Amino acid sequence: QVQLVESGGGLVQAWGSLRVSCAVSGSIFRLNDMGWYRQAPGKQRDLVASITNGHSTNYADSVKGRFTISRDNAKNMVYLEMSSLKSEDTAVYYCKASIRTTRNPLREMDYWGEGTLVTVSS
């Protein structure tokens, strides 16, 4: 079994900063790409940022220059540092990881966390 648990969400004022974290645990053979997605009320879930296990990153245009994704491979953690937050960043933020498990190391599957709510007040 694999679990992804997000933390660090909350209420922040506009132009403030916040860091969300995601801890991955379980029967992990190999942890590959990781990413953060967000879903605002009434909208689809969209990619915010992603990072490979070689630390190559990709960002949505709307967050470039404001958000930074990073990971700690030794701890199976991924982070999203958010700054200059805007009201439109308000959403539930989900962590996703592409994982090969010890039970089935030949097959890569995507796993999701349950999300953490980030609310930006203007």
mmCIF file of N, CA and C in Angstrom:
data_model
loop_
_atom_site.group_PDB
_atom_site.id
_atom_site.type_symbol
_atom_site.label_atom_id
_atom_site.label_comp_id
_atom_site.label_asym_id
_atom_site.label_seq_id
_atom_site.Cartn_x
_atom_site.Cartn_y
_atom_site.Cartn_z
ATOM 1 N N GLN A 1 0.831 -1.187 0.000
ATOM 2 C CA GLN A 1 0.000 0.000 0.000
ATOM 3 C C GLN A 1 0.873 1.247 0.000
ATOM 4 N N VAL A 2 0.382 2.280 -0.640
ATOM 5 C CA VAL A 2 1.078 3.554 -0.705
ATOM 6 C C VAL A 2 0.150 4.637 -0.187
ATOM 7 N N GLN A 3 0.711 5.554 0.565
ATOM 8 C CA GLN A 3 -0.064 6.693 1.061
ATOM 9 C C GLN A 3 0.643 7.988 0.754
ATOM 10 N N LEU A 4 -0.136 8.998 0.351
ATOM 11 C CA LEU A 4 0.348 10.356 0.170
ATOM 12 C C LEU A 4 -0.451 11.240 1.120
ATOM 13 N N VAL A 5 0.248 11.986 1.944
ATOM 14 C CA VAL A 5 -0.411 12.839 2.915
ATOM 15 C C VAL A 5 0.110 14.264 2.769
ATOM 16 N N GLU A 6 -0.800 15.174 2.410
ATOM 17 C CA GLU A 6 -0.448 16.584 2.285
ATOM 18 C C GLU A 6 -0.624 17.288 3.628
ATOM 19 N N SER A 7 0.141 18.346 3.800
ATOM 20 C CA SER A 7 0.010 19.183 4.994
ATOM 21 C C SER A 7 0.451 20.597 4.668
ATOM 22 N N GLY A 8 0.090 21.530 5.546
ATOM 23 C CA GLY A 8 0.574 22.892 5.406
ATOM 24 C C GLY A 8 -0.408 23.875 4.820
ATOM 25 N N GLY A 9 -1.575 23.417 4.405
ATOM 26 C CA GLY A 9 -2.559 24.343 3.879
ATOM 27 C C GLY A 9 -3.128 25.223 4.973
ATOM 28 N N GLY A 10 -3.871 26.233 4.557
ATOM 29 C CA GLY A 10 -4.484 27.124 5.536
ATOM 30 C C GLY A 10 -4.914 28.420 4.907
ATOM 31 N N LEU A 11 -5.168 29.388 5.771
ATOM 32 C CA LEU A 11 -5.616 30.715 5.341
ATOM 33 C C LEU A 11 -4.426 31.663 5.336
ATOM 34 N N VAL A 12 -4.275 32.384 4.241
ATOM 35 C CA VAL A 12 -3.174 33.333 4.118
ATOM 36 C C VAL A 12 -3.688 34.578 3.410
ATOM 37 N N GLN A 13 -3.111 35.709 3.755
ATOM 38 C CA GLN A 13 -3.525 36.951 3.106
ATOM 39 C C GLN A 13 -2.888 37.076 1.722
ATOM 40 N N ALA A 14 -3.539 37.835 0.879
ATOM 41 C CA ALA A 14 -3.004 38.087 -0.451
ATOM 42 C C ALA A 14 -1.591 38.671 -0.341
ATOM 43 N N TRP A 15 -0.729 38.219 -1.268
ATOM 44 C CA TRP A 15 0.692 38.598 -1.316
ATOM 45 C C TRP A 15 1.522 37.920 -0.241
ATOM 46 N N GLY A 16 0.888 37.039 0.534
ATOM 47 C CA GLY A 16 1.618 36.286 1.535
ATOM 48 C C GLY A 16 2.243 35.035 0.948
ATOM 49 N N SER A 17 2.850 34.230 1.840
ATOM 50 C CA SER A 17 3.543 33.011 1.436
ATOM 51 C C SER A 17 3.061 31.826 2.254
ATOM 52 N N LEU A 18 3.208 30.661 1.663
ATOM 53 C CA LEU A 18 2.801 29.430 2.340
ATOM 54 C C LEU A 18 3.563 28.272 1.710
ATOM 55 N N ARG A 19 3.857 27.268 2.505
ATOM 56 C CA ARG A 19 4.487 26.059 1.991
ATOM 57 C C ARG A 19 3.608 24.854 2.303
ATOM 58 N N VAL A 20 3.319 24.072 1.285
ATOM 59 C CA VAL A 20 2.622 22.816 1.489
ATOM 60 C C VAL A 20 3.585 21.668 1.254
ATOM 61 N N SER A 21 3.366 20.588 1.982
ATOM 62 C CA SER A 21 4.251 19.433 1.917
ATOM 63 C C SER A 21 3.448 18.179 1.633
ATOM 64 N N CYS A 22 4.131 17.176 1.093
ATOM 65 C CA CYS A 22 3.487 15.894 0.830
ATOM 66 C C CYS A 22 4.461 14.783 1.203
ATOM 67 N N ALA A 23 4.019 13.915 2.079
ATOM 68 C CA ALA A 23 4.830 12.777 2.506
ATOM 69 C C ALA A 23 4.317 11.505 1.848
ATOM 70 N N VAL A 24 5.233 10.777 1.248
ATOM 71 C CA VAL A 24 4.883 9.517 0.579
ATOM 72 C C VAL A 24 5.419 8.362 1.409
ATOM 73 N N SER A 25 4.580 7.391 1.680
ATOM 74 C CA SER A 25 5.013 6.243 2.474
ATOM 75 C C SER A 25 4.410 4.965 1.933
ATOM 76 N N GLY A 26 4.971 3.849 2.374
ATOM 77 C CA GLY A 26 4.444 2.558 1.967
ATOM 78 C C GLY A 26 5.481 1.713 1.265
ATOM 79 N N SER A 27 4.996 0.775 0.505
ATOM 80 C CA SER A 27 5.862 -0.212 -0.142
ATOM 81 C C SER A 27 6.383 0.323 -1.469
ATOM 82 N N ILE A 28 7.344 1.231 -1.385
ATOM 83 C CA ILE A 28 7.854 1.939 -2.557
ATOM 84 C C ILE A 28 9.097 1.260 -3.082
ATOM 85 N N PHE A 29 9.056 0.859 -4.346
ATOM 86 C CA PHE A 29 10.245 0.340 -5.025
ATOM 87 C C PHE A 29 10.995 1.491 -5.677
ATOM 88 N N ARG A 30 10.233 2.347 -6.355
ATOM 89 C CA ARG A 30 10.840 3.513 -6.990
ATOM 90 C C ARG A 30 9.820 4.640 -7.064
ATOM 91 N N LEU A 31 10.243 5.815 -6.623
ATOM 92 C CA LEU A 31 9.389 7.006 -6.656
ATOM 93 C C LEU A 31 9.852 7.881 -7.805
ATOM 94 N N ASN A 32 9.044 8.039 -8.807
ATOM 95 C CA ASN A 32 9.434 8.793 -9.994
ATOM 96 C C ASN A 32 8.880 10.217 -9.943
ATOM 97 N N ASP A 33 8.224 10.662 -10.991
ATOM 98 C CA ASP A 33 7.758 12.041 -11.045
ATOM 99 C C ASP A 33 6.757 12.331 -9.935
ATOM 100 N N MET A 34 6.849 13.551 -9.398
ATOM 101 C CA MET A 34 5.890 14.005 -8.399
ATOM 102 C C MET A 34 5.347 15.355 -8.833
ATOM 103 N N GLY A 35 4.173 15.688 -8.350
ATOM 104 C CA GLY A 35 3.587 16.947 -8.776
ATOM 105 C C GLY A 35 2.522 17.448 -7.835
ATOM 106 N N TRP A 36 2.220 18.711 -8.013
ATOM 107 C CA TRP A 36 1.130 19.366 -7.299
ATOM 108 C C TRP A 36 0.072 19.799 -8.299
ATOM 109 N N TYR A 37 -1.159 19.503 -7.971
ATOM 110 C CA TYR A 37 -2.314 19.917 -8.744
ATOM 111 C C TYR A 37 -3.230 20.717 -7.830
ATOM 112 N N ARG A 38 -4.123 21.481 -8.435
ATOM 113 C CA ARG A 38 -5.095 22.204 -7.613
ATOM 114 C C ARG A 38 -6.455 22.222 -8.294
ATOM 115 N N GLN A 39 -7.447 22.296 -7.443
ATOM 116 C CA GLN A 39 -8.819 22.325 -7.935
ATOM 117 C C GLN A 39 -9.603 23.358 -7.145
ATOM 118 N N ALA A 40 -10.038 24.380 -7.857
ATOM 119 C CA ALA A 40 -10.875 25.413 -7.253
ATOM 120 C C ALA A 40 -12.336 24.991 -7.365
ATOM 121 N N PRO A 41 -13.197 25.547 -6.537
ATOM 122 C CA PRO A 41 -14.621 25.174 -6.582
ATOM 123 C C PRO A 41 -15.208 25.363 -7.970
ATOM 124 N N GLY A 42 -15.851 24.325 -8.483
ATOM 125 C CA GLY A 42 -16.507 24.402 -9.775
ATOM 126 C C GLY A 42 -15.580 24.316 -10.971
ATOM 127 N N LYS A 43 -14.299 24.035 -10.716
ATOM 128 C CA LYS A 43 -13.330 23.977 -11.819
ATOM 129 C C LYS A 43 -12.652 22.612 -11.850
ATOM 130 N N GLN A 44 -11.975 22.332 -12.941
ATOM 131 C CA GLN A 44 -11.273 21.073 -13.066
ATOM 132 C C GLN A 44 -9.949 21.120 -12.309
ATOM 133 N N ARG A 45 -9.400 19.942 -12.073
ATOM 134 C CA ARG A 45 -8.115 19.841 -11.410
ATOM 135 C C ARG A 45 -7.007 20.080 -12.440
ATOM 136 N N ASP A 46 -6.133 21.013 -12.133
ATOM 137 C CA ASP A 46 -5.081 21.404 -13.067
ATOM 138 C C ASP A 46 -3.700 21.223 -12.453
ATOM 139 N N LEU A 47 -2.731 20.979 -13.313
ATOM 140 C CA LEU A 47 -1.348 20.882 -12.878
ATOM 141 C C LEU A 47 -0.836 22.247 -12.431
ATOM 142 N N VAL A 48 -0.168 22.275 -11.285
ATOM 143 C CA VAL A 48 0.493 23.490 -10.807
ATOM 144 C C VAL A 48 1.985 23.405 -11.101
ATOM 145 N N ALA A 49 2.592 22.296 -10.683
ATOM 146 C CA ALA A 49 4.033 22.117 -10.867
ATOM 147 C C ALA A 49 4.361 20.645 -10.763
ATOM 148 N N SER A 50 5.440 20.258 -11.441
ATOM 149 C CA SER A 50 5.888 18.875 -11.359
ATOM 150 C C SER A 50 7.404 18.837 -11.274
ATOM 151 N N ILE A 51 7.915 17.703 -10.780
ATOM 152 C CA ILE A 51 9.357 17.561 -10.620
ATOM 153 C C ILE A 51 9.729 16.100 -10.817
ATOM 154 N N THR A 52 10.784 15.866 -11.585
ATOM 155 C CA THR A 52 11.251 14.501 -11.797
ATOM 156 C C THR A 52 12.154 14.080 -10.643
ATOM 157 N N ASN A 53 12.525 12.808 -10.604
ATOM 158 C CA ASN A 53 13.430 12.403 -9.520
ATOM 159 C C ASN A 53 14.842 12.905 -9.764
ATOM 160 N N GLY A 54 15.081 13.487 -10.943
ATOM 161 C CA GLY A 54 16.330 14.176 -11.218
ATOM 162 C C GLY A 54 16.234 15.670 -10.974
ATOM 163 N N HIS A 55 15.104 16.101 -10.416
ATOM 164 C CA HIS A 55 14.855 17.491 -10.014
ATOM 165 C C HIS A 55 14.603 18.450 -11.182
ATOM 166 N N SER A 56 14.254 17.944 -12.342
ATOM 167 C CA SER A 56 13.783 18.823 -13.416
ATOM 168 C C SER A 56 12.359 19.237 -13.098
ATOM 169 N N THR A 57 12.064 20.531 -13.317
ATOM 170 C CA THR A 57 10.767 21.064 -12.908
ATOM 171 C C THR A 57 9.976 21.627 -14.081
ATOM 172 N N ASN A 58 8.671 21.699 -13.858
ATOM 173 C CA ASN A 58 7.760 22.258 -14.849
ATOM 174 C C ASN A 58 6.670 22.995 -14.080
ATOM 175 N N TYR A 59 6.262 24.176 -14.586
ATOM 176 C CA TYR A 59 5.285 24.988 -13.883
ATOM 177 C C TYR A 59 4.175 25.437 -14.813
ATOM 178 N N ALA A 60 2.987 25.570 -14.267
ATOM 179 C CA ALA A 60 1.915 26.241 -14.993
ATOM 180 C C ALA A 60 2.286 27.706 -15.164
ATOM 181 N N ASP A 61 1.877 28.290 -16.281
ATOM 182 C CA ASP A 61 2.223 29.687 -16.555
ATOM 183 C C ASP A 61 1.735 30.610 -15.439
ATOM 184 N N SER A 62 0.608 30.284 -14.858
ATOM 185 C CA SER A 62 -0.004 31.161 -13.867
ATOM 186 C C SER A 62 0.785 31.258 -12.566
ATOM 187 N N VAL A 63 1.713 30.321 -12.334
ATOM 188 C CA VAL A 63 2.461 30.323 -11.073
ATOM 189 C C VAL A 63 3.961 30.527 -11.274
ATOM 190 N N LYS A 64 4.399 30.609 -12.506
ATOM 191 C CA LYS A 64 5.827 30.786 -12.765
ATOM 192 C C LYS A 64 6.342 32.058 -12.096
ATOM 193 N N GLY A 65 7.478 31.910 -11.428
ATOM 194 C CA GLY A 65 8.068 33.054 -10.741
ATOM 195 C C GLY A 65 7.517 33.274 -9.342
ATOM 196 N N ARG A 66 6.424 32.585 -8.995
ATOM 197 C CA ARG A 66 5.837 32.745 -7.654
ATOM 198 C C ARG A 66 5.914 31.462 -6.828
ATOM 199 N N PHE A 67 5.824 30.323 -7.493
ATOM 200 C CA PHE A 67 5.829 29.027 -6.800
ATOM 201 C C PHE A 67 7.115 28.273 -7.123
ATOM 202 N N THR A 68 7.566 27.489 -6.154
ATOM 203 C CA THR A 68 8.744 26.652 -6.348
ATOM 204 C C THR A 68 8.460 25.250 -5.817
ATOM 205 N N ILE A 69 8.655 24.265 -6.677
ATOM 206 C CA ILE A 69 8.492 22.876 -6.267
ATOM 207 C C ILE A 69 9.871 22.281 -5.987
ATOM 208 N N SER A 70 9.939 21.449 -4.956
ATOM 209 C CA SER A 70 11.192 20.775 -4.629
ATOM 210 C C SER A 70 10.867 19.415 -4.020
ATOM 211 N N ARG A 71 11.887 18.585 -3.929
ATOM 212 C CA ARG A 71 11.664 17.265 -3.346
ATOM 213 C C ARG A 71 12.893 16.815 -2.589
ATOM 214 N N ASP A 72 12.660 15.943 -1.632
ATOM 215 C CA ASP A 72 13.734 15.329 -0.862
ATOM 216 C C ASP A 72 13.609 13.828 -1.100
ATOM 217 N N ASN A 73 14.466 13.296 -1.950
ATOM 218 C CA ASN A 73 14.350 11.886 -2.320
ATOM 219 C C ASN A 73 14.642 10.958 -1.141
ATOM 220 N N ALA A 74 15.477 11.405 -0.229
ATOM 221 C CA ALA A 74 15.806 10.564 0.930
ATOM 222 C C ALA A 74 14.619 10.412 1.873
ATOM 223 N N LYS A 75 13.769 11.440 1.891
ATOM 224 C CA LYS A 75 12.622 11.423 2.809
ATOM 225 C C LYS A 75 11.309 11.126 2.101
ATOM 226 N N ASN A 76 11.352 10.951 0.776
ATOM 227 C CA ASN A 76 10.119 10.747 -0.010
ATOM 228 C C ASN A 76 9.116 11.881 0.239
ATOM 229 N N MET A 77 9.626 13.089 0.135
ATOM 230 C CA MET A 77 8.804 14.272 0.351
ATOM 231 C C MET A 77 8.840 15.171 -0.883
ATOM 232 N N VAL A 78 7.750 15.880 -1.103
ATOM 233 C CA VAL A 78 7.718 16.916 -2.117
ATOM 234 C C VAL A 78 7.079 18.149 -1.489
ATOM 235 N N TYR A 79 7.583 19.317 -1.884
ATOM 236 C CA TYR A 79 7.155 20.572 -1.301
ATOM 237 C C TYR A 79 6.725 21.543 -2.392
ATOM 238 N N LEU A 80 5.868 22.467 -2.000
ATOM 239 C CA LEU A 80 5.496 23.565 -2.888
ATOM 240 C C LEU A 80 5.548 24.852 -2.074
ATOM 241 N N GLU A 81 6.532 25.674 -2.398
ATOM 242 C CA GLU A 81 6.654 26.993 -1.779
ATOM 243 C C GLU A 81 5.871 27.978 -2.629
ATOM 244 N N MET A 82 4.922 28.659 -1.997
ATOM 245 C CA MET A 82 4.069 29.596 -2.713
ATOM 246 C C MET A 82 4.274 30.995 -2.156
ATOM 247 N N SER A 83 4.501 31.935 -3.033
ATOM 248 C CA SER A 83 4.670 33.316 -2.595
ATOM 249 C C SER A 83 3.858 34.227 -3.491
ATOM 250 N N SER A 84 3.726 35.469 -3.064
ATOM 251 C CA SER A 84 2.908 36.452 -3.785
ATOM 252 C C SER A 84 1.541 35.861 -4.124
ATOM 253 N N LEU A 85 0.946 35.249 -3.132
ATOM 254 C CA LEU A 85 -0.318 34.547 -3.358
ATOM 255 C C LEU A 85 -1.439 35.508 -3.713
ATOM 256 N N LYS A 86 -2.302 35.031 -4.605
ATOM 257 C CA LYS A 86 -3.436 35.806 -5.070
ATOM 258 C C LYS A 86 -4.718 35.057 -4.718
ATOM 259 N N SER A 87 -5.829 35.777 -4.749
ATOM 260 C CA SER A 87 -7.099 35.137 -4.420
ATOM 261 C C SER A 87 -7.393 33.984 -5.380
ATOM 262 N N GLU A 88 -6.942 34.107 -6.611
ATOM 263 C CA GLU A 88 -7.199 33.047 -7.598
ATOM 264 C C GLU A 88 -6.365 31.792 -7.344
ATOM 265 N N ASP A 89 -5.452 31.833 -6.394
ATOM 266 C CA ASP A 89 -4.716 30.629 -6.004
ATOM 267 C C ASP A 89 -5.498 29.780 -5.001
ATOM 268 N N THR A 90 -6.612 30.297 -4.538
ATOM 269 C CA THR A 90 -7.439 29.550 -3.595
ATOM 270 C C THR A 90 -7.939 28.262 -4.236
ATOM 271 N N ALA A 91 -7.652 27.140 -3.594
ATOM 272 C CA ALA A 91 -8.014 25.838 -4.151
ATOM 273 C C ALA A 91 -7.618 24.746 -3.162
ATOM 274 N N VAL A 92 -8.064 23.546 -3.461
ATOM 275 C CA VAL A 92 -7.531 22.380 -2.780
ATOM 276 C C VAL A 92 -6.313 21.921 -3.579
ATOM 277 N N TYR A 93 -5.210 21.752 -2.895
ATOM 278 C CA TYR A 93 -3.958 21.358 -3.536
ATOM 279 C C TYR A 93 -3.715 19.875 -3.288
ATOM 280 N N TYR A 94 -3.510 19.156 -4.383
ATOM 281 C CA TYR A 94 -3.325 17.708 -4.323
ATOM 282 C C TYR A 94 -1.903 17.341 -4.754
ATOM 283 N N CYS A 95 -1.367 16.377 -4.080
ATOM 284 C CA CYS A 95 -0.071 15.818 -4.414
ATOM 285 C C CYS A 95 -0.284 14.547 -5.243
ATOM 286 N N LYS A 96 0.528 14.374 -6.268
ATOM 287 C CA LYS A 96 0.482 13.161 -7.079
ATOM 288 C C LYS A 96 1.886 12.603 -7.234
ATOM 289 N N ALA A 97 2.001 11.292 -7.191
ATOM 290 C CA ALA A 97 3.302 10.655 -7.361
ATOM 291 C C ALA A 97 3.167 9.441 -8.269
ATOM 292 N N SER A 98 4.151 9.264 -9.115
ATOM 293 C CA SER A 98 4.221 8.088 -9.987
ATOM 294 C C SER A 98 5.171 7.101 -9.334
ATOM 295 N N ILE A 99 4.640 5.918 -9.014
ATOM 296 C CA ILE A 99 5.363 5.003 -8.135
ATOM 297 C C ILE A 99 5.346 3.585 -8.674
ATOM 298 N N ARG A 100 6.492 2.945 -8.531
ATOM 299 C CA ARG A 100 6.560 1.492 -8.699
ATOM 300 C C ARG A 100 6.630 0.893 -7.296
ATOM 301 N N THR A 101 5.724 0.001 -7.001
ATOM 302 C CA THR A 101 5.698 -0.579 -5.657
ATOM 303 C C THR A 101 6.549 -1.838 -5.594
ATOM 304 N N THR A 102 6.879 -2.236 -4.383
ATOM 305 C CA THR A 102 7.652 -3.473 -4.202
ATOM 306 C C THR A 102 6.824 -4.692 -4.607
ATOM 307 N N ARG A 103 5.525 -4.555 -4.530
ATOM 308 C CA ARG A 103 4.648 -5.668 -4.918
ATOM 309 C C ARG A 103 4.636 -5.870 -6.432
ATOM 310 N N ASN A 104 4.772 -4.765 -7.179
ATOM 311 C CA ASN A 104 4.740 -4.835 -8.643
ATOM 312 C C ASN A 104 5.737 -3.838 -9.228
ATOM 313 N N PRO A 105 7.019 -4.122 -9.130
ATOM 314 C CA PRO A 105 8.037 -3.141 -9.519
ATOM 315 C C PRO A 105 8.119 -2.876 -11.020
ATOM 316 N N LEU A 106 7.450 -3.667 -11.836
ATOM 317 C CA LEU A 106 7.502 -3.452 -13.277
ATOM 318 C C LEU A 106 6.421 -2.491 -13.751
ATOM 319 N N ARG A 107 5.499 -2.154 -12.888
ATOM 320 C CA ARG A 107 4.370 -1.327 -13.296
ATOM 321 C C ARG A 107 4.379 -0.014 -12.530
ATOM 322 N N GLU A 108 4.320 1.100 -13.249
ATOM 323 C CA GLU A 108 4.244 2.412 -12.627
ATOM 324 C C GLU A 108 2.789 2.850 -12.571
ATOM 325 N N MET A 109 2.395 3.332 -11.400
ATOM 326 C CA MET A 109 1.029 3.811 -11.211
ATOM 327 C C MET A 109 1.045 5.169 -10.552
ATOM 328 N N ASP A 110 -0.002 5.944 -10.784
ATOM 329 C CA ASP A 110 -0.148 7.260 -10.158
ATOM 330 C C ASP A 110 -0.980 7.139 -8.885
ATOM 331 N N TYR A 111 -0.476 7.793 -7.859
ATOM 332 C CA TYR A 111 -1.169 7.832 -6.572
ATOM 333 C C TYR A 111 -1.421 9.287 -6.202
ATOM 334 N N TRP A 112 -2.548 9.512 -5.528
ATOM 335 C CA TRP A 112 -2.958 10.858 -5.139
ATOM 336 C C TRP A 112 -3.159 10.940 -3.632
ATOM 337 N N GLY A 113 -2.877 12.132 -3.110
ATOM 338 C CA GLY A 113 -3.254 12.429 -1.748
ATOM 339 C C GLY A 113 -4.681 12.937 -1.698
ATOM 340 N N GLU A 114 -5.153 13.220 -0.495
ATOM 341 C CA GLU A 114 -6.537 13.668 -0.321
ATOM 342 C C GLU A 114 -6.677 15.179 -0.421
ATOM 343 N N GLY A 115 -5.577 15.887 -0.469
ATOM 344 C CA GLY A 115 -5.621 17.322 -0.683
ATOM 345 C C GLY A 115 -5.536 18.141 0.583
ATOM 346 N N THR A 116 -5.072 19.365 0.402
ATOM 347 C CA THR A 116 -5.025 20.329 1.498
ATOM 348 C C THR A 116 -5.540 21.666 0.966
ATOM 349 N N LEU A 117 -6.391 22.311 1.730
ATOM 350 C CA LEU A 117 -7.040 23.532 1.277
ATOM 351 C C LEU A 117 -6.162 24.747 1.546
ATOM 352 N N VAL A 118 -5.990 25.533 0.497
ATOM 353 C CA VAL A 118 -5.299 26.814 0.613
ATOM 354 C C VAL A 118 -6.300 27.905 0.268
ATOM 355 N N THR A 119 -6.484 28.811 1.208
ATOM 356 C CA THR A 119 -7.412 29.911 1.016
ATOM 357 C C THR A 119 -6.650 31.219 1.106
ATOM 358 N N VAL A 120 -6.759 32.030 0.058
ATOM 359 C CA VAL A 120 -6.075 33.317 0.026
ATOM 360 C C VAL A 120 -7.125 34.408 0.148
ATOM 361 N N SER A 121 -6.999 35.209 1.187
ATOM 362 C CA SER A 121 -7.960 36.284 1.420
ATOM 363 C C SER A 121 -7.418 37.594 0.849
ATOM 364 N N SER A 122 -8.316 38.315 0.218
ATOM 365 C CA SER A 122 -7.892 39.583 -0.404
ATOM 366 C C SER A 122 -8.169 40.763 0.497
#
